Amino acid sequence: MHPTERYDNDVTLDSRIAQRLKHDDKGLVAAVIQQYDTHEVLMVGYMDDEALRRTLTSGRVTFWSRSRQEYWRKGDTSGHVQYVKSVALDCDGDALLVQVDQVGAACHTGKRSCFDEGGRLPVVVGVRPEELDSVDGMTDGEC
């Protein structure tokens, strides 16, 4: 598609977008929400075609609530609004990256990011081979 070609998302999600999506068995696609300027990952939500259409056309993020089985627009009750800056589809069509300007907390617990609340897990940190070479050249006292 040419960058100046327009999509028609007025009533339903444009078929050119819808056909690129790979939905799960509930008709949903994961949406990773990221602060546009700092690239901080704030949360993950889920969208069906209608939630994505609303997100693309309103300037605000809309999700499908799996627990309540309804649409919810982030910030309508909390005031913690997500203003859309861009939306990108991954190569497989099964995830969206939604860059936003987040007002307040993104997590329902009141934390800025849902990943702050969940916390880090223990992990073996990977090292590139070229980084190992610089460590190998050190003597015992240089660590």
Coordinates of C-alpha atoms in Angstrom, one line a residue:
M1 CA 0.0 0.0 0.0
H2 CA 1.2 3.4 -0.9
P3 CA 1.7 5.7 2.2
T4 CA -0.8 8.3 0.9
E5 CA -3.5 5.7 0.2
R6 CA -6.3 6.0 2.7
Y7 CA -7.9 3.3 4.8
D8 CA -11.7 3.3 5.4
N9 CA -12.1 2.6 9.1
D10 CA -15.3 4.7 9.5
V11 CA -17.8 1.8 10.2
T12 CA -15.7 -1.4 10.3
L13 CA -12.0 -2.1 10.3
D14 CA -10.7 -1.7 6.7
S15 CA -10.4 -5.2 5.1
R16 CA -6.8 -4.6 4.1
I17 CA -5.9 -4.3 7.8
A18 CA -8.3 -7.0 9.0
Q19 CA -6.9 -9.6 6.6
R20 CA -3.3 -9.0 7.9
L21 CA -4.3 -9.8 11.5
K22 CA -3.8 -13.3 12.9
H23 CA -6.4 -13.5 15.8
D24 CA -6.3 -16.0 18.6
D25 CA -9.1 -18.5 19.1
K26 CA -11.2 -15.7 20.8
G27 CA -10.7 -13.3 17.9
L28 CA -8.1 -11.2 19.7
V29 CA -4.7 -9.8 19.0
A30 CA -2.2 -8.8 21.7
A31 CA -1.4 -5.1 21.9
V32 CA 1.9 -4.0 23.5
I33 CA 1.5 -0.5 24.8
Q34 CA 4.7 1.6 24.9
Q35 CA 5.4 5.2 25.9
Y36 CA 6.3 6.9 22.6
D37 CA 9.2 9.1 23.7
T38 CA 11.0 6.9 26.3
H39 CA 10.0 3.5 24.7
E40 CA 9.1 2.2 28.2
V41 CA 6.7 -0.8 27.9
L42 CA 3.7 0.0 29.9
M43 CA 1.2 -2.8 29.5
V44 CA -0.3 -5.5 27.3
G45 CA -3.9 -5.5 26.4
Y46 CA -6.1 -7.3 23.8
M47 CA -8.0 -6.0 20.8
D48 CA -10.5 -7.4 18.4
D49 CA -11.2 -5.7 15.0
E50 CA -13.6 -3.2 16.6
A51 CA -11.2 -2.2 19.4
L52 CA -8.4 -1.7 16.8
R53 CA -10.8 0.3 14.6
R54 CA -11.7 2.6 17.5
T55 CA -8.0 3.0 18.5
L56 CA -7.1 3.9 14.9
T57 CA -9.9 6.4 14.5
S58 CA -10.3 8.1 17.9
G59 CA -6.8 9.0 19.1
R60 CA -7.4 7.0 22.3
V61 CA -6.6 3.3 23.0
T62 CA -9.6 1.0 23.2
F63 CA -9.2 -2.7 24.4
W64 CA -11.5 -5.7 24.6
S65 CA -11.8 -6.7 28.2
R66 CA -11.5 -10.5 28.4
S67 CA -12.8 -10.5 32.0
R68 CA -15.8 -8.2 31.5
Q69 CA -16.5 -9.1 27.9
E70 CA -16.8 -5.5 26.8
Y71 CA -14.9 -2.7 25.3
W72 CA -13.0 -0.3 27.5
R73 CA -11.2 2.9 26.6
K74 CA -8.2 3.4 28.8
G75 CA -8.7 6.3 31.2
D76 CA -12.4 6.8 31.0
T77 CA -12.9 6.0 34.7
S78 CA -9.4 6.4 36.0
G79 CA -8.3 9.5 34.1
H80 CA -5.1 7.6 33.1
V81 CA -5.6 8.2 29.4
Q82 CA -3.5 6.8 26.6
Y83 CA -3.2 9.2 23.6
V84 CA -2.3 7.2 20.5
K85 CA 0.9 8.3 18.7
S86 CA 1.4 5.3 16.3
V87 CA 0.2 1.7 15.7
A88 CA 2.3 -0.9 14.1
L89 CA 1.6 -4.6 13.2
D90 CA 4.3 -7.2 13.7
C91 CA 5.5 -9.4 10.9
D92 CA 3.2 -12.3 11.8
G93 CA 0.1 -10.2 12.3
D94 CA -0.4 -11.5 15.8
A95 CA 0.7 -8.5 17.8
L96 CA 0.4 -4.8 17.7
L97 CA 2.8 -2.1 19.0
V98 CA 0.8 0.9 20.1
Q99 CA 2.9 3.9 21.0
V100 CA 1.1 6.3 23.3
D101 CA 1.5 9.4 25.5
Q102 CA 0.4 7.9 28.8
V103 CA -1.2 10.2 31.4
G104 CA -0.6 8.8 34.9
A105 CA -0.5 5.1 35.6
A106 CA -0.9 2.4 32.9
C107 CA -1.4 -0.4 35.4
H108 CA -4.7 -1.0 37.2
T109 CA -2.7 -1.2 40.5
G110 CA -1.6 2.4 40.2
K111 CA 1.9 1.7 39.0
R112 CA 3.3 3.5 35.9
S113 CA 3.9 0.2 34.2
C114 CA 2.4 -3.3 34.7
F115 CA 5.9 -4.6 34.5
D116 CA 6.9 -2.5 37.5
E117 CA 4.2 -4.2 39.5
G118 CA 5.1 -7.8 38.3
G119 CA 8.8 -7.3 38.9
R120 CA 11.9 -8.9 37.4
L121 CA 12.5 -12.6 37.3
P122 CA 15.8 -14.3 38.0
V123 CA 17.6 -14.9 34.7
V124 CA 21.0 -15.9 33.3
V125 CA 22.2 -12.8 31.5
G126 CA 23.4 -13.5 27.9
V127 CA 26.6 -12.1 26.6
R128 CA 27.7 -11.6 23.0
P129 CA 30.8 -13.5 21.9
E130 CA 32.7 -10.3 21.3
E131 CA 32.0 -9.2 24.9
L132 CA 33.5 -12.4 26.1
D133 CA 36.8 -11.7 24.2
S134 CA 37.3 -8.5 26.2
V135 CA 36.7 -10.3 29.4
D136 CA 39.0 -13.2 28.5
G137 CA 41.9 -10.8 28.0
M138 CA 41.7 -9.5 31.6
T139 CA 44.1 -10.7 34.3
D140 CA 42.8 -11.8 37.7
G141 CA 43.1 -8.3 39.3
E142 CA 41.2 -6.5 36.5
C143 CA 37.7 -7.7 37.2

